[in-house]
């Protein structure tokens, strides 16, 4: 039955997540793999994050100005951009871009390892494949996604500043003062980083689980990659709603 199959799948995913945490032992090999994964899934994601952040900042500024100008409040555009970015847009969009760029890579790499019997070979050599191949990727995502979110915000606000000040004509001092007064460092910026860490962990766990249990064929790897992107993106959106309801619902 579909319900039984879904329950079994959720249970296996939960046990897999616990095994990842249990396998996260800080050894020299672990930190070497962690450093390598931070570069692969973090540093190499900077270009797409930069482009995405800049255009999101430009788009939100343009749409926000049109709405605020109707009520004579166009000088509040930086408040709209800042709160929108830190509370919702930046963590979610960064996570979605990360999933498309790095989550698919994680699922494809683990699926290929399954198809070429590398995971089986690790077990035969008494090496825990989860500790070797999954745990470093998980912690690299938890570390990188908040950093990428901060980078996304910086590019988005910079792009918003240039459009609002040099194109629309809003006073530069007003832009920064309104942004400073409306955005709280602890309640907005740090919460955005915390949400991003959750999204990064969810994305990495989903991609790793799907890739690790992929069918050992080329088609299985392809299906696992697609499934990882779709499932991780939906879970990020669901978790964002839950976290936002708890953090900003009052």
CSV table of C-alpha atoms in Angstrom, one decimal:
chain,number,residue,atom,x,y,z
A,1,UNK,CA,0.0,0.0,0.0
A,2,UNK,CA,1.2,3.5,-0.7
A,3,UNK,CA,0.8,4.6,2.9
A,4,UNK,CA,2.8,1.7,4.2
A,5,UNK,CA,5.5,2.3,1.6
A,6,UNK,CA,5.7,6.0,2.5
A,7,UNK,CA,5.9,5.2,6.2
A,8,UNK,CA,8.7,2.7,5.6
A,9,UNK,CA,10.6,5.2,3.5
A,10,UNK,CA,10.3,7.9,6.1
A,11,UNK,CA,11.5,5.5,8.8
A,12,UNK,CA,14.5,4.4,6.6
A,13,UNK,CA,15.3,8.1,6.0
A,14,UNK,CA,15.2,8.8,9.8
A,15,UNK,CA,17.5,5.9,10.6
A,16,UNK,CA,19.8,7.0,7.8
A,17,UNK,CA,20.0,10.5,9.3
A,18,UNK,CA,20.8,9.0,12.7
A,19,UNK,CA,23.6,6.9,11.2
A,20,UNK,CA,25.1,10.0,9.6
A,21,UNK,CA,25.2,11.8,12.9
A,22,UNK,CA,26.7,8.7,14.6
A,23,UNK,CA,29.3,8.4,11.9
A,24,UNK,CA,30.4,12.1,12.2
A,25,UNK,CA,33.6,11.3,14.2
A,26,UNK,CA,36.2,14.2,14.1
A,27,UNK,CA,39.3,12.4,12.7
A,28,UNK,CA,42.0,13.6,10.4
A,29,UNK,CA,40.5,11.8,7.4
A,30,UNK,CA,37.1,13.3,8.2
A,31,UNK,CA,38.4,16.9,8.2
A,32,UNK,CA,40.3,16.3,5.0
A,33,UNK,CA,37.1,15.1,3.3
A,34,UNK,CA,35.2,17.9,4.9
A,35,UNK,CA,37.6,20.5,3.5
A,36,UNK,CA,37.4,19.0,0.1
A,37,UNK,CA,33.6,19.0,0.1
A,38,UNK,CA,33.4,22.6,1.4
A,39,UNK,CA,35.4,23.6,-1.7
A,40,UNK,CA,33.4,21.4,-4.1
A,41,UNK,CA,29.9,22.3,-2.9
A,42,UNK,CA,30.6,25.7,-1.3
A,43,UNK,CA,33.2,27.7,-3.1
A,44,UNK,CA,32.1,26.4,-6.5
A,45,UNK,CA,28.6,27.6,-5.8
A,46,UNK,CA,29.6,31.2,-5.3
A,47,UNK,CA,29.1,32.3,-9.0
A,48,UNK,CA,25.5,31.1,-9.2
A,49,UNK,CA,24.7,32.6,-5.7
A,50,UNK,CA,26.3,35.9,-6.7
A,51,UNK,CA,24.2,36.2,-10.0
A,52,UNK,CA,21.1,35.0,-8.3
A,53,UNK,CA,21.5,37.4,-5.3
A,54,UNK,CA,22.1,40.4,-7.6
A,55,UNK,CA,19.1,39.9,-9.8
A,56,UNK,CA,16.8,39.1,-6.8
A,57,UNK,CA,17.9,42.4,-5.3
A,58,UNK,CA,17.2,44.3,-8.5
A,59,UNK,CA,13.8,42.6,-9.0
A,60,UNK,CA,12.6,43.1,-5.4
A,61,UNK,CA,13.7,46.8,-5.5
A,62,UNK,CA,11.8,47.5,-8.7
A,63,UNK,CA,8.6,45.8,-7.6
A,64,UNK,CA,8.8,47.2,-4.1
A,65,UNK,CA,9.3,50.7,-5.3
A,66,UNK,CA,6.3,50.5,-7.6
A,67,UNK,CA,4.1,49.3,-4.7
A,68,UNK,CA,5.5,51.8,-2.1
A,69,UNK,CA,5.4,54.8,-4.4
A,70,UNK,CA,1.7,54.4,-4.7
A,71,UNK,CA,1.4,55.3,-1.0
A,72,UNK,CA,4.2,57.9,-1.0
A,73,UNK,CA,6.5,55.6,1.0
A,74,UNK,CA,9.2,54.9,-1.6
A,75,UNK,CA,12.0,55.9,0.8
A,76,UNK,CA,11.1,52.7,2.8
A,77,UNK,CA,12.3,50.5,-0.1
A,78,UNK,CA,15.4,49.4,1.8
A,79,UNK,CA,13.3,48.2,4.7
A,80,UNK,CA,11.2,46.1,2.4
A,81,UNK,CA,14.2,44.6,0.6
A,82,UNK,CA,16.1,43.9,3.9
A,83,UNK,CA,13.3,42.3,5.8
A,84,UNK,CA,12.2,40.3,2.7
A,85,UNK,CA,15.7,39.0,2.1
A,86,UNK,CA,16.7,38.1,5.6
A,87,UNK,CA,13.4,36.7,6.7
A,88,UNK,CA,12.3,34.7,3.7
A,89,UNK,CA,13.9,35.2,0.3
A,90,UNK,CA,17.7,34.8,1.0
A,91,UNK,CA,17.6,31.5,3.0
A,92,UNK,CA,15.0,29.8,0.7
A,93,UNK,CA,16.5,30.9,-2.7
A,94,UNK,CA,20.0,30.2,-1.6
A,95,UNK,CA,19.0,26.7,-0.5
A,96,UNK,CA,17.1,26.1,-3.8
A,97,UNK,CA,20.1,27.3,-5.8
A,98,UNK,CA,22.4,25.1,-3.6
A,99,UNK,CA,20.2,22.1,-4.3
A,100,UNK,CA,20.3,22.6,-8.0
A,101,UNK,CA,24.0,23.1,-8.0
A,102,UNK,CA,25.4,20.9,-5.2
A,103,UNK,CA,22.5,18.7,-4.1
A,104,UNK,CA,22.2,17.2,-7.6
A,105,UNK,CA,26.0,16.6,-7.5
A,106,UNK,CA,25.9,14.8,-4.2
A,107,UNK,CA,23.1,12.5,-5.4
A,108,UNK,CA,24.8,11.8,-8.7
A,109,UNK,CA,28.2,11.1,-7.0
A,110,UNK,CA,26.7,8.7,-4.5
A,111,UNK,CA,24.5,7.1,-7.1
A,112,UNK,CA,27.6,6.5,-9.3
A,113,UNK,CA,29.5,5.1,-6.3
A,114,UNK,CA,26.6,2.7,-5.8
A,115,UNK,CA,26.5,1.7,-9.5
A,116,UNK,CA,30.2,1.1,-9.7
A,117,UNK,CA,30.2,-0.9,-6.4
A,118,UNK,CA,32.5,1.6,-4.6
A,119,UNK,CA,30.1,1.7,-1.6
A,120,UNK,CA,30.2,-2.1,-1.4
A,121,UNK,CA,34.0,-2.1,-1.7
A,122,UNK,CA,34.3,0.3,1.2
A,123,UNK,CA,32.2,-2.1,3.4
A,124,UNK,CA,34.4,-5.0,2.3
A,125,UNK,CA,37.5,-3.0,3.5
A,126,UNK,CA,35.9,-2.4,6.9
A,127,UNK,CA,35.4,1.3,6.1
A,128,UNK,CA,32.0,2.8,7.0
A,129,UNK,CA,30.7,4.2,3.7
A,130,UNK,CA,28.5,6.7,5.5
A,131,UNK,CA,31.4,8.0,7.5
A,132,UNK,CA,33.6,8.2,4.4
A,133,UNK,CA,31.1,9.5,1.8
A,134,UNK,CA,28.1,10.9,3.4
A,135,UNK,CA,29.0,12.6,6.8
A,136,UNK,CA,31.5,15.0,5.2
A,137,UNK,CA,29.0,16.1,2.6
A,138,UNK,CA,26.3,16.7,5.2
A,139,UNK,CA,28.5,18.9,7.5
A,140,UNK,CA,29.9,20.7,4.5
A,141,UNK,CA,26.4,21.7,3.5
A,142,UNK,CA,25.5,22.7,7.0
A,143,UNK,CA,28.5,25.0,7.1
A,144,UNK,CA,28.4,26.3,3.5
A,145,UNK,CA,24.7,27.2,3.1
A,146,UNK,CA,24.6,29.9,5.9
A,147,UNK,CA,27.8,31.4,4.4
A,148,UNK,CA,26.3,31.4,1.0
A,149,UNK,CA,23.2,33.0,2.4
A,150,UNK,CA,25.2,35.9,3.8
A,151,UNK,CA,26.9,36.3,0.5
A,152,UNK,CA,23.5,36.2,-1.3
A,153,UNK,CA,22.2,39.0,1.0
A,154,UNK,CA,25.3,41.1,0.5
A,155,UNK,CA,25.0,41.0,-3.3
A,156,UNK,CA,21.2,41.5,-3.2
A,157,UNK,CA,21.5,44.6,-1.0
A,158,UNK,CA,24.4,46.0,-3.0
A,159,UNK,CA,22.4,45.6,-6.2
A,160,UNK,CA,19.3,47.1,-4.5
A,161,UNK,CA,21.4,50.1,-3.4
A,162,UNK,CA,22.7,50.9,-6.8
A,163,UNK,CA,19.2,50.6,-8.4
A,164,UNK,CA,17.4,52.6,-5.7
A,165,UNK,CA,20.0,55.4,-5.4
A,166,UNK,CA,21.5,55.7,-8.9
A,167,UNK,CA,18.5,54.7,-11.0
A,168,UNK,CA,15.4,55.5,-9.0
A,169,UNK,CA,16.9,58.5,-7.2
A,170,UNK,CA,16.4,57.7,-3.5
A,171,UNK,CA,18.8,59.4,-1.1
A,172,UNK,CA,21.8,57.3,-0.2
A,173,UNK,CA,21.7,58.2,3.5
A,174,UNK,CA,18.0,57.5,3.7
A,175,UNK,CA,18.5,54.1,2.1
A,176,UNK,CA,21.1,52.9,4.7
A,177,UNK,CA,19.4,54.6,7.7
A,178,UNK,CA,16.1,52.9,7.0
A,179,UNK,CA,17.8,49.6,6.4
A,180,UNK,CA,19.6,49.9,9.7
A,181,UNK,CA,16.5,50.9,11.6
A,182,UNK,CA,14.3,48.1,10.2
A,183,UNK,CA,16.7,45.1,10.2
A,184,UNK,CA,17.7,43.6,13.6
A,185,UNK,CA,21.0,41.7,13.7
A,186,UNK,CA,19.9,39.0,16.1
A,187,UNK,CA,16.2,38.6,15.1
A,188,UNK,CA,16.7,38.8,11.3
A,189,UNK,CA,20.2,38.2,10.2
A,190,UNK,CA,21.2,35.4,12.7
A,191,UNK,CA,17.8,33.8,12.3
A,192,UNK,CA,18.4,33.7,8.5
A,193,UNK,CA,21.7,31.9,9.1
A,194,UNK,CA,20.1,29.5,11.4
A,195,UNK,CA,17.3,28.7,8.9
A,196,UNK,CA,20.0,28.3,6.2
A,197,UNK,CA,21.9,25.7,8.3
A,198,UNK,CA,18.7,23.7,8.7
A,199,UNK,CA,18.0,23.9,4.9
A,200,UNK,CA,21.6,22.9,4.1
A,201,UNK,CA,21.3,19.9,6.4
A,202,UNK,CA,18.0,18.9,5.0
A,203,UNK,CA,19.2,19.2,1.4
A,204,UNK,CA,22.3,17.2,2.0
A,205,UNK,CA,20.5,14.4,3.9
A,206,UNK,CA,17.9,14.1,1.2
A,207,UNK,CA,20.4,14.1,-1.7
A,208,UNK,CA,22.7,11.7,0.2
A,209,UNK,CA,19.9,9.3,1.1
A,210,UNK,CA,18.5,9.1,-2.4
A,211,UNK,CA,21.9,8.7,-4.0
A,212,UNK,CA,23.1,6.2,-1.4
A,213,UNK,CA,20.1,4.0,-2.0
A,214,UNK,CA,19.9,4.5,-5.8
A,215,UNK,CA,19.5,1.5,-8.1
A,216,UNK,CA,23.0,0.4,-9.2
A,217,UNK,CA,22.5,1.4,-12.9
A,218,UNK,CA,23.0,4.5,-15.0
A,219,UNK,CA,19.2,5.0,-15.1
A,220,UNK,CA,19.0,4.6,-11.4
A,221,UNK,CA,21.6,7.4,-10.9
A,222,UNK,CA,19.7,9.7,-13.2
A,223,UNK,CA,16.4,9.0,-11.4
A,224,UNK,CA,18.0,9.5,-8.0
A,225,UNK,CA,19.4,12.9,-9.1
A,226,UNK,CA,16.1,14.1,-10.2
A,227,UNK,CA,14.3,12.8,-7.1
A,228,UNK,CA,16.9,14.4,-4.9
A,229,UNK,CA,16.4,17.9,-6.4
A,230,UNK,CA,12.6,17.6,-6.3
A,231,UNK,CA,12.3,16.2,-2.8
A,232,UNK,CA,14.9,18.4,-1.3
A,233,UNK,CA,13.3,21.6,-2.8
A,234,UNK,CA,9.9,20.7,-1.5
A,235,UNK,CA,11.2,19.9,2.0
A,236,UNK,CA,13.0,23.2,2.1
A,237,UNK,CA,9.8,25.0,1.3
A,238,UNK,CA,7.9,23.0,3.9
A,239,UNK,CA,10.5,23.6,6.6
A,240,UNK,CA,10.6,27.3,5.7
A,241,UNK,CA,6.9,27.6,6.4
A,242,UNK,CA,7.2,25.8,9.7
A,243,UNK,CA,10.2,27.8,10.9
A,244,UNK,CA,8.7,31.1,9.7
A,245,UNK,CA,5.5,30.4,11.5
A,246,UNK,CA,7.3,29.7,14.8
A,247,UNK,CA,9.9,32.6,14.4
A,248,UNK,CA,7.8,35.4,12.8
A,249,UNK,CA,4.2,34.2,13.4
A,250,UNK,CA,3.6,36.5,16.4
